[in-house]
Coordinates of C-alpha atoms and ligand atoms in Angstrom, one line a residue:
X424 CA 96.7 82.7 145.6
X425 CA 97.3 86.1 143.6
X426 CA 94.1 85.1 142.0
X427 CA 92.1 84.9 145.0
X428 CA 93.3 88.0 146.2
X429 CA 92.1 90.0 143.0
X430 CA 88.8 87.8 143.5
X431 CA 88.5 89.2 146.9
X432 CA 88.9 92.4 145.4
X433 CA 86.8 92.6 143.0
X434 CA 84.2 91.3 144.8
X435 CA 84.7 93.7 147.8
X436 CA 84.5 96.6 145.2
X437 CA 80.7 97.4 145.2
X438 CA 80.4 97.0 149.2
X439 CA 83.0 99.8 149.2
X440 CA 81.4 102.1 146.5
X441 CA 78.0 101.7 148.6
X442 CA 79.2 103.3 151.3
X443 CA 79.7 106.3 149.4
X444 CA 76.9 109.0 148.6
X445 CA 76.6 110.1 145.2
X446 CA 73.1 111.2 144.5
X447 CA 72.2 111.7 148.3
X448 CA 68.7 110.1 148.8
X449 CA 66.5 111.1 146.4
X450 CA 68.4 109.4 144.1
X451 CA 69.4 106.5 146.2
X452 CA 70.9 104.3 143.3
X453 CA 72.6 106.9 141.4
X454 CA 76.5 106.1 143.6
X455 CA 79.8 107.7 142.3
X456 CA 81.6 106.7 139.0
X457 CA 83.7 104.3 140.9
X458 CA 86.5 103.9 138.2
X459 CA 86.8 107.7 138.0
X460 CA 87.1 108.1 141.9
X461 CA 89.9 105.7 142.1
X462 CA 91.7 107.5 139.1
X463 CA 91.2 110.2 141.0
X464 CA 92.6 108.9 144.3
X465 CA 95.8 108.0 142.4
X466 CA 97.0 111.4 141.1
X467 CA 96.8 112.6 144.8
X468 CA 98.1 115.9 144.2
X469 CA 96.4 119.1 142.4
X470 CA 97.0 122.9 141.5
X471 CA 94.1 125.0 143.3
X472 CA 93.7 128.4 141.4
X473 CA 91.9 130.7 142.4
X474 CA 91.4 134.2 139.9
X475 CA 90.0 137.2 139.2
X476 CA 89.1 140.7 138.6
X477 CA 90.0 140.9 142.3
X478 CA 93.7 140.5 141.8
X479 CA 93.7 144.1 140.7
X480 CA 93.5 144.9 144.3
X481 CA 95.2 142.2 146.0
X482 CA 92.2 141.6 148.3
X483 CA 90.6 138.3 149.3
X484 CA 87.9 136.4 145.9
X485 CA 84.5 137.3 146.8
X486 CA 84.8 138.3 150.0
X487 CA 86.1 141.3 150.1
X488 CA 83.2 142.6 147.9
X489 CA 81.8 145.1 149.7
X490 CA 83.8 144.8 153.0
X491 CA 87.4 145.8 151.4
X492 CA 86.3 146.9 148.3
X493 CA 83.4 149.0 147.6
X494 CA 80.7 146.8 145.7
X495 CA 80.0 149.4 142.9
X496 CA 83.9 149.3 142.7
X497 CA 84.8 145.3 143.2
X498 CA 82.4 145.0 140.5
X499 CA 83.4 147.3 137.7
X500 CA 87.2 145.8 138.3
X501 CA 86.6 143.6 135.0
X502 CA 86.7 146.8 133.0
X503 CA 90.5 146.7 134.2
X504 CA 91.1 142.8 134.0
X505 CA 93.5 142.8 131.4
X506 CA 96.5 139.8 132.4
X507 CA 98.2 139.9 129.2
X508 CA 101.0 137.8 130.3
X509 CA 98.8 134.6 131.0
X510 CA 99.9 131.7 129.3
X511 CA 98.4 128.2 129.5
X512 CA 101.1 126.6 128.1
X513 CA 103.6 127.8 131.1
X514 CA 100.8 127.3 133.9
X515 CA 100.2 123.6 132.8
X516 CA 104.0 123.4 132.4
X517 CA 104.3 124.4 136.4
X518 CA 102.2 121.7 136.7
X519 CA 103.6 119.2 135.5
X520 CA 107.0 120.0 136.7
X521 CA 105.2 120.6 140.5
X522 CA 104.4 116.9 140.2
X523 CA 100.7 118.1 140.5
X524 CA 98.1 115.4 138.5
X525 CA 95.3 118.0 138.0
X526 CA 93.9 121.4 138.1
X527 CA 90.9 123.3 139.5
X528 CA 90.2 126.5 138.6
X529 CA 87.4 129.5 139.7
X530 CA 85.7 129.4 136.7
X531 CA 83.4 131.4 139.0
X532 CA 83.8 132.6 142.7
X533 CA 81.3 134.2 145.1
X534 CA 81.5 137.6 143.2
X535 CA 79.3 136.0 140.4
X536 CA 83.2 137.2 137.4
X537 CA 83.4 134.5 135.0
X538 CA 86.6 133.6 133.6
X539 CA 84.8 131.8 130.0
X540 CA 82.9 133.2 127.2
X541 CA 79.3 132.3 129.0
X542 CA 76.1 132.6 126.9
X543 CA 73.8 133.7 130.0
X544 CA 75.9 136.5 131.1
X545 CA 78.0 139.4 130.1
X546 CA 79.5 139.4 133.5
X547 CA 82.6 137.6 131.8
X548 CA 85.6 137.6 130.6
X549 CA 84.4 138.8 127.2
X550 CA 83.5 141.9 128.5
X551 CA 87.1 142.9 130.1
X552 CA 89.4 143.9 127.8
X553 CA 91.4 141.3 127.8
X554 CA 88.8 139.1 125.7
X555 CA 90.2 135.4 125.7
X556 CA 88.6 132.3 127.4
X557 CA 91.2 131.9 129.9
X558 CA 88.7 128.5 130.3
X559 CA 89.0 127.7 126.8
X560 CA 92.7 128.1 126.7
X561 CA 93.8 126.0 129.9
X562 CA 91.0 123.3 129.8
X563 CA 92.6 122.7 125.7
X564 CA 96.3 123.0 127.3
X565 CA 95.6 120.5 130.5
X566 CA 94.3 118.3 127.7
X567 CA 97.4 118.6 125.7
X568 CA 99.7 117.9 128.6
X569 CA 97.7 115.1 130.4
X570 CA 96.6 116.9 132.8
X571 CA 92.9 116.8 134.6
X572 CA 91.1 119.8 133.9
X573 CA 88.1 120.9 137.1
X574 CA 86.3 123.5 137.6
X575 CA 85.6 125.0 140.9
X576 CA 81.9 126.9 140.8
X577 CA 80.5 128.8 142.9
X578 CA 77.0 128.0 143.9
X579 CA 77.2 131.4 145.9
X580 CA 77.1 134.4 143.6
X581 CA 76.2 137.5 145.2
X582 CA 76.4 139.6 142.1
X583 CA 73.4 137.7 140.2
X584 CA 70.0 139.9 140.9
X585 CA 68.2 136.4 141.1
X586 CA 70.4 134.6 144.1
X587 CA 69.0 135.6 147.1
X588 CA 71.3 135.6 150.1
X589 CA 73.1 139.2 150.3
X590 CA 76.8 139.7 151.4
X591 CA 79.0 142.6 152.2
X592 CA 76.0 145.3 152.8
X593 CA 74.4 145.0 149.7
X594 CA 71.5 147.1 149.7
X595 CA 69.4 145.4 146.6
X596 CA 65.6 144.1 148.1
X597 CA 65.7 139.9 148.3
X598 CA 61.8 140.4 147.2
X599 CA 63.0 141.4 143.7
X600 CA 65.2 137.9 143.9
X601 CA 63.8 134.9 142.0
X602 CA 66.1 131.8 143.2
X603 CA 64.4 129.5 140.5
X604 CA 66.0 131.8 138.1
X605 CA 69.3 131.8 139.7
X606 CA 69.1 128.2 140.0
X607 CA 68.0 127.8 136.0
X608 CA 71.4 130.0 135.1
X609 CA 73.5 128.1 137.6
X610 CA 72.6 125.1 135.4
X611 CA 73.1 126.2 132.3
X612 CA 76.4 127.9 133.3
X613 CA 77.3 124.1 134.5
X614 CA 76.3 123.0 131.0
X615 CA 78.2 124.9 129.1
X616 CA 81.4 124.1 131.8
X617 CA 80.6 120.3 130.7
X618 CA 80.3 120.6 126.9
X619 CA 82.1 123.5 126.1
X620 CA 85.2 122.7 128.5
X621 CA 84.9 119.1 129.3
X622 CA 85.5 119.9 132.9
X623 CA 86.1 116.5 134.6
X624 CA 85.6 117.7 138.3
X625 CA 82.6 120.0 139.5
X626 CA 84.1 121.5 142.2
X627 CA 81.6 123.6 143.9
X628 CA 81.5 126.1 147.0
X629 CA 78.8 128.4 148.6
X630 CA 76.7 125.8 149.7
X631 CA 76.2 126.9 153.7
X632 CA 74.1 130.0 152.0
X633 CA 70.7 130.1 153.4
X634 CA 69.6 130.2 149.0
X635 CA 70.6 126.6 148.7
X636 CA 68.8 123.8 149.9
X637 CA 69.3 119.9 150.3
X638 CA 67.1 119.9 147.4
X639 CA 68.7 122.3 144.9
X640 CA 71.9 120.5 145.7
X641 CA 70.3 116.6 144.9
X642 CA 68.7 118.1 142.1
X643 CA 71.8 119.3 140.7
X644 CA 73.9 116.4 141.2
X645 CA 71.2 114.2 139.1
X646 CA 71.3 116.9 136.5
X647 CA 75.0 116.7 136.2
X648 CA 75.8 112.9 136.6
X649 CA 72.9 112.9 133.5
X650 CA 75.0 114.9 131.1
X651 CA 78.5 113.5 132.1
X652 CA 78.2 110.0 134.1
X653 CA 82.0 110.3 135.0
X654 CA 82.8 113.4 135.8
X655 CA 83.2 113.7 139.6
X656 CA 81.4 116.5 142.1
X657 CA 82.2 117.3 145.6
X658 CA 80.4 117.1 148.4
X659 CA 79.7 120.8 148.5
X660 CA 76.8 120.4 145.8
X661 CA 75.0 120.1 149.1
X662 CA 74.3 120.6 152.7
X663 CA 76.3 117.8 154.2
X664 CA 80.0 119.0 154.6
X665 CA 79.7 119.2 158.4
X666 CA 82.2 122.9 159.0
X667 CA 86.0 123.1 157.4
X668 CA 86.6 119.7 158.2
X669 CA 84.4 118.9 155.5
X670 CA 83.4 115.2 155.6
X671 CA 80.1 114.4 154.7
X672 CA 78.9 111.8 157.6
X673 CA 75.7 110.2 155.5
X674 CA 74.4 109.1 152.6
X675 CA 71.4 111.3 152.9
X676 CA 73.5 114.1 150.8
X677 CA 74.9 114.1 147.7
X678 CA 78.6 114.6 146.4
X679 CA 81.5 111.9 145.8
X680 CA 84.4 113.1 147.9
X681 CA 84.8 115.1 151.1
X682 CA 87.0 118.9 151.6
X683 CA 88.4 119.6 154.8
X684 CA 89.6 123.3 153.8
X685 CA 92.8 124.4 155.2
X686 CA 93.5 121.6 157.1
X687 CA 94.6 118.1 156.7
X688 CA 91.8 116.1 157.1
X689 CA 91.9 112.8 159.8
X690 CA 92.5 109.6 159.5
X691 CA 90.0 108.1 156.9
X692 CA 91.7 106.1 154.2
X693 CA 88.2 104.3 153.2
X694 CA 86.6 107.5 152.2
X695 CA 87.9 109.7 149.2
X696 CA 88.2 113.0 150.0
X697 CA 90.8 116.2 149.9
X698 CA 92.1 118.6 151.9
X699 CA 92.3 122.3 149.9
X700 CA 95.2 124.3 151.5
X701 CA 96.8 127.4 150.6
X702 CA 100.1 127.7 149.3
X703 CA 100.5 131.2 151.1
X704 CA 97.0 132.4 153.5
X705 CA 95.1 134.2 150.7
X706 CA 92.9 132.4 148.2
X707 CA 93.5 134.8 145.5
X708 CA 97.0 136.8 145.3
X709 CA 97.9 139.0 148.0
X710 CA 101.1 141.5 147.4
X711 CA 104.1 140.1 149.8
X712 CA 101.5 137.2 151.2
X713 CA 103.0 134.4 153.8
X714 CA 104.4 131.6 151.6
X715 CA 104.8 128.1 153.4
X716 CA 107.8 126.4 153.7
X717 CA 109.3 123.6 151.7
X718 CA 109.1 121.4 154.7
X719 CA 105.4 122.3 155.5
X720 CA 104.5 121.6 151.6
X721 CA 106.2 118.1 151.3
X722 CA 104.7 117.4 155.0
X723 CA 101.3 118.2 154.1
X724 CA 101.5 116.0 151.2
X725 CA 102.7 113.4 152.8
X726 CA 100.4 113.9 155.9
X727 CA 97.4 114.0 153.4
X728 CA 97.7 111.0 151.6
X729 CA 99.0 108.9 155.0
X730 CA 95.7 109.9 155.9
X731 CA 94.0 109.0 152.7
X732 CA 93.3 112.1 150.9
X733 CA 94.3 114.4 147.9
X734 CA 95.7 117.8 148.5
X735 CA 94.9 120.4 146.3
X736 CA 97.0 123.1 146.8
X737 CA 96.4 126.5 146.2
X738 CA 98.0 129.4 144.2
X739 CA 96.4 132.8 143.5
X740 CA 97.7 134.3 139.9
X741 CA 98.7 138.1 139.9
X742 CA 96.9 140.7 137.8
X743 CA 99.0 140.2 134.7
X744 CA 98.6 136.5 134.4
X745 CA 101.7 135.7 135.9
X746 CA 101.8 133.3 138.9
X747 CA 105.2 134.8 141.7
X748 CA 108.1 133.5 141.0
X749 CA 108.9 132.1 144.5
X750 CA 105.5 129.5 144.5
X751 CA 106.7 128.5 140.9
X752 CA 110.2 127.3 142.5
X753 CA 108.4 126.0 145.3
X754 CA 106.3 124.0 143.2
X755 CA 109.5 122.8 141.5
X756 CA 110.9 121.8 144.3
X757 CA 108.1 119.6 145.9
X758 CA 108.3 118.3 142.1
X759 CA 111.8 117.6 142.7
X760 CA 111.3 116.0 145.4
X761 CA 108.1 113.8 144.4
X762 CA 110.7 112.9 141.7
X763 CA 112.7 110.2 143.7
X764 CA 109.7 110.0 146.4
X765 CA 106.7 109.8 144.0
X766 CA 106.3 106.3 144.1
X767 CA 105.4 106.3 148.1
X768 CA 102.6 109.2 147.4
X769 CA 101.0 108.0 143.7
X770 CA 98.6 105.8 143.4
X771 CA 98.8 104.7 147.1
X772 CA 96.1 104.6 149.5
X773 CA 96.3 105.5 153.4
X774 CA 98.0 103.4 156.3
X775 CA 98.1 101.1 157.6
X776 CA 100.0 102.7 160.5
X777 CA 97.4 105.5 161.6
X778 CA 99.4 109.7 161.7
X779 CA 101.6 110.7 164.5
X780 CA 102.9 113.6 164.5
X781 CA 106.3 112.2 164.0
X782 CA 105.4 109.7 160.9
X783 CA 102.6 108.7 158.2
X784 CA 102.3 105.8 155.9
X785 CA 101.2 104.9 152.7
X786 CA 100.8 101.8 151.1
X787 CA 100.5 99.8 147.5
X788 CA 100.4 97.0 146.3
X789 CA 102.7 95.0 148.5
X790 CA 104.4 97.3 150.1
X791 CA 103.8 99.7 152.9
X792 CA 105.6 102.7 152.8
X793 CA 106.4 104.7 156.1
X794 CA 107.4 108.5 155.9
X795 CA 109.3 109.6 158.6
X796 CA 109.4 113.4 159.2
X797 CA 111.9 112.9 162.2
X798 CA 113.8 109.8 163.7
X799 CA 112.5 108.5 166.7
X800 CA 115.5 107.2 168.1
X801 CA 117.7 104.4 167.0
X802 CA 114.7 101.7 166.1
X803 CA 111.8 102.6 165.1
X804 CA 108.8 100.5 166.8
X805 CA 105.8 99.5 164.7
X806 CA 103.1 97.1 165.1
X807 CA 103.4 93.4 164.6
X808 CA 101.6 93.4 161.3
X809 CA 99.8 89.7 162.3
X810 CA 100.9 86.6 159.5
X811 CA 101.8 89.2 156.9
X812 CA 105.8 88.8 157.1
X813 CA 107.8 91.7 155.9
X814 CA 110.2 90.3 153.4
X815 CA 112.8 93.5 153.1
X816 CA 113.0 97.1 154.3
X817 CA 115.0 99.7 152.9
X818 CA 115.4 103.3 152.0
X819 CA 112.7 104.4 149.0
X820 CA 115.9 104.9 146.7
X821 CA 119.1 103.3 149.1
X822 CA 119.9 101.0 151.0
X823 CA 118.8 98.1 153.2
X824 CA 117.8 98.4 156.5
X825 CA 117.8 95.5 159.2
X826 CA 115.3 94.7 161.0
X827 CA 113.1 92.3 163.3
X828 CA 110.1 91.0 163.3
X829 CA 108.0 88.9 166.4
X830 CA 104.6 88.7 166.5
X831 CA 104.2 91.8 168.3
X832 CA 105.9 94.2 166.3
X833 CA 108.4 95.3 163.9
X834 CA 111.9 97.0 164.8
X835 CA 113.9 98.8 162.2
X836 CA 117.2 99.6 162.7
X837 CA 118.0 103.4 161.8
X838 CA 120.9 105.4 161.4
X839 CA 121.8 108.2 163.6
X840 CA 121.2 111.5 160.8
X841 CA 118.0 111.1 158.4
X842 CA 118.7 110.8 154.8
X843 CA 116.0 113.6 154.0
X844 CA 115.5 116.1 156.8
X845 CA 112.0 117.0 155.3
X846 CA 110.6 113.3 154.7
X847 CA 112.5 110.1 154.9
X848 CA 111.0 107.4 152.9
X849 CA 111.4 103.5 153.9
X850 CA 109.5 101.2 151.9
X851 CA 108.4 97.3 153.4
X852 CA 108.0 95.0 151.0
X853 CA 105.5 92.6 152.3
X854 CA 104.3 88.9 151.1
X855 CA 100.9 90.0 150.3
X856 CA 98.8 93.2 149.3
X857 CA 98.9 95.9 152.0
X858 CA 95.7 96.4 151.7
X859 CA 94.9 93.5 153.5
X860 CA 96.0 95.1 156.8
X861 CA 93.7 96.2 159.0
X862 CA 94.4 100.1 160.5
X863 CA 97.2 99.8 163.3
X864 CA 97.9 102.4 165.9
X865 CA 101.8 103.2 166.4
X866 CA 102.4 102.8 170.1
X867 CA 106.0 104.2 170.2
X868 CA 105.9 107.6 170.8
X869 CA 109.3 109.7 170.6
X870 CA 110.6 112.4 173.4
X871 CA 108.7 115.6 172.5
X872 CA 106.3 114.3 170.6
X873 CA 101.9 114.6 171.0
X874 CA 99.8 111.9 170.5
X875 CA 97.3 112.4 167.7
X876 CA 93.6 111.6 168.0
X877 CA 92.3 109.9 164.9
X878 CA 88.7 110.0 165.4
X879 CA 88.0 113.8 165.3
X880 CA 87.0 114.3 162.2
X881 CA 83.7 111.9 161.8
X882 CA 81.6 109.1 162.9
X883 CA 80.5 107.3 159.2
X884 CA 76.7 106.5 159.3
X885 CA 76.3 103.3 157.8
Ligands
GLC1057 C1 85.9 128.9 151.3 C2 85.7 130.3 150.7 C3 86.4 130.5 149.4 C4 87.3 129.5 148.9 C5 87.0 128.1 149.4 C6 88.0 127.1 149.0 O1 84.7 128.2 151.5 O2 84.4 130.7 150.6 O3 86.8 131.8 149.3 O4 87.2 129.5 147.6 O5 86.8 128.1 150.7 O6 87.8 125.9 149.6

């Protein structure tokens, strides 16, 4: 029986990666590395980073060029850039000890800075006078630690003289503006971000700019895949992200997961993608910023991969290298937590209970794991799960729960006080793979609560 299952598996494994885009259609056969995307899907949490010259100000990466800052001034911040208290070792250390699985960092945002020792520019970190590859140092350190190392690029960069869309009143003539040019340094920049630093994610950004075409953004994709067949690139290499919600809706563009930004994206546990969310509002560091909760961290995790996603969650360093204090102990904590919770957000996929407000689940191997973020009453309701049988349900790390199940649905028996205010866990161990369960919606809906509409986000073109 086990052996049929894994059969079925297997053999449903390529339908499933066809559905994804990959190349985008000039390069209809070029899909996803489809071992790396499920590696991927299993480390479901991630350190965003977002750095820069701009943290000498406090203002928003790239954008505030020229609207907060003065462009002649944004631009000659560098010549200040000097973080002498960044350390690799202690960032990849927060890491680790947030629970986080990987790392992205702005090896380059809209305001053209980069953070490496780059060949085709001197618009670099080499030039500031702090003169270390702050690349260098955390792609070797991620390494060290087992943690995967990504790079978020922008395509955007409204410093180069050669890319030719203009933000924040720039007053330089487009006519002067090659974009061939741009693009040829774009991919050699990308080059040296694969050989030089191994980076295992491409993540770009910037691709709604009138400079970048459908084109460009195939083109690229091909050009990357060619150097490093399992590295992974989101879908912002091109012009398919469809607004913040971010989910690519055909195969016509290229990319290999989707970004809902700021939000937790819907209900779509057969597609890969992740929601990038800040751990305060600003990108980059902002002096006495709104930090969120411990309650809305945890929650968003949980909400993200009961959904099926990744969240990559965002801190913005401070000008000496140091990341605050308070978001290092709130990393810790989620860490803490995701210490006796881990095994209900690792490595799981989606469902098969669809998001309420109230609730998410998860599931892995055979067991489904429901996260309840308050009690609904004294049972909690859930669908009737067809001929898989539920053989025990308990706490994630306590006790067992009784229970009955009838054709129609399951009834758990709960006590009156959650065991975790924030997220309580209760596993279901079932008699076969969980991933055999088609999507269910939960009917009960407690006092108070909304109803949540699932199919928002996208209508998948097959
Ligand atoms: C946006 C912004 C940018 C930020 C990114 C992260 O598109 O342009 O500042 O880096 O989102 O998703």
């Amino acid at each position: 029986m086990k052996k049929c299952i894994h059969l079925l598996l297997l053999l449903s494994l390529p339908l499933f990666i066809d559905a994804q885009w990959g190349g985008g259609e000039a390069n209809p056969d070029l899909k996803p590395n489809a071992e790396m995307l499920n590696k991927w899907q299993d480390l479901k949490f991630g350190l965003f980073v977002h750095w820069g010259p701009v943290s000498l100000r406090g203002t928003e990466i790239g954008w505030s060029r020229g609207t907060k800052v003065p462009i002649e001034e944004y631009d000659n911040l560098y010549k200040e850039f000097n973080p002498v208290l960044f350390d690799a070792e202690t960032w990849v250390s927060m890491i680790k000890a947030a629970g986080m699985k990987y790392m992205i960092i702005t090896s380059k945002h809209h305001d053209g800075f980069c953070i490496w020792d780059s060949e085709f520019t001197d618009h670099d970190i080499m030039s500031s006078p702090f003169k270390r590859d702050i690349l260098k140092e955390l792609s070797d350190e991620c390494k060290r630690q087992g943690v995967l190392f990504g790079t978020y690029h922008s395509i955007a960069d409204w410093h180069h003289p050669h890319y030719t869309t203009r933000y924040g009143g720039d007053p330089r003539p487009v006519e002067e503006s090659d974009m061939k040019l741009y693009v040829d340094y774009l991919k050699n920049q990308v080059k040296e971000l694969i050989v030089r630093y191994d980076t295992d994610i491409m993540w770009f950004d910037g691709e709604w700019e009138e400079a970048w075409t459908h084109e460009y953004g195939m083109d690229l994709y091909e050009y990357i895949r060619g150097m490093k067949n399992d590295i992974l690139i989101n879908n912002r290499i091109d012009k398919g992200r469809q607004g913040m919600m971010g989910m690519t809706s055909s195969s016509k563009y290229a990319g290999d997961f989707c970004t809902p930004e700021q939000e937790i994206g819907a209900f779509h546990p057969d597609i890969p993608w992740e929601s990038c969310i800040t751990i305060c509002t600003q990108w980059a560091w902002k002096p006495n910023d709104d930090m969120k909760s411990l309650k809305e961290c945890i929650q968003t995790l949980a909400r993200t991969a009961g959904g099926g996603g990744n969240l990559l969650l965002n801190v913005g360093p401070m000008l000496d290298g140091r990341i605050e204090q308070r978001q290092i102990d709130r990393l810790e904590e989620m860490g803490f937590w995701l210490e006796t919770n881990g095994e209900s957000i690792y490595g799981t996929r989606g469902g098969p209970f669809k998001p309420a407000e109230w609730m998410v689940s998860t599931h892995k191997e055979r067991r489904i794991f429901v996260h309840l973020f308050s009690l609904p009453g004294k049972e909690l309701v859930l669908p009737g799960l067809n001929k898989t049988k539920i053989l025990t349900v308990k706490y994630l790390n306590g006790n067992d729960l009784t229970f009955k199940q009838t054709k129609e649905n399951v009834i758990i028996n709960l006590p009156e006080e959650p065991v975790d205010t924030i997220n309580t866990v209760i596993a279901l161990e079932l008699n076969k793979e969980a991933a055999t369960l088609e999507p269910m919606e939960v009917v009960q809906i407690p006092e108070g609560m909304k109803e949540i509409n699932h199919t928002a986000a996208m209508e998948t073109e097959k």
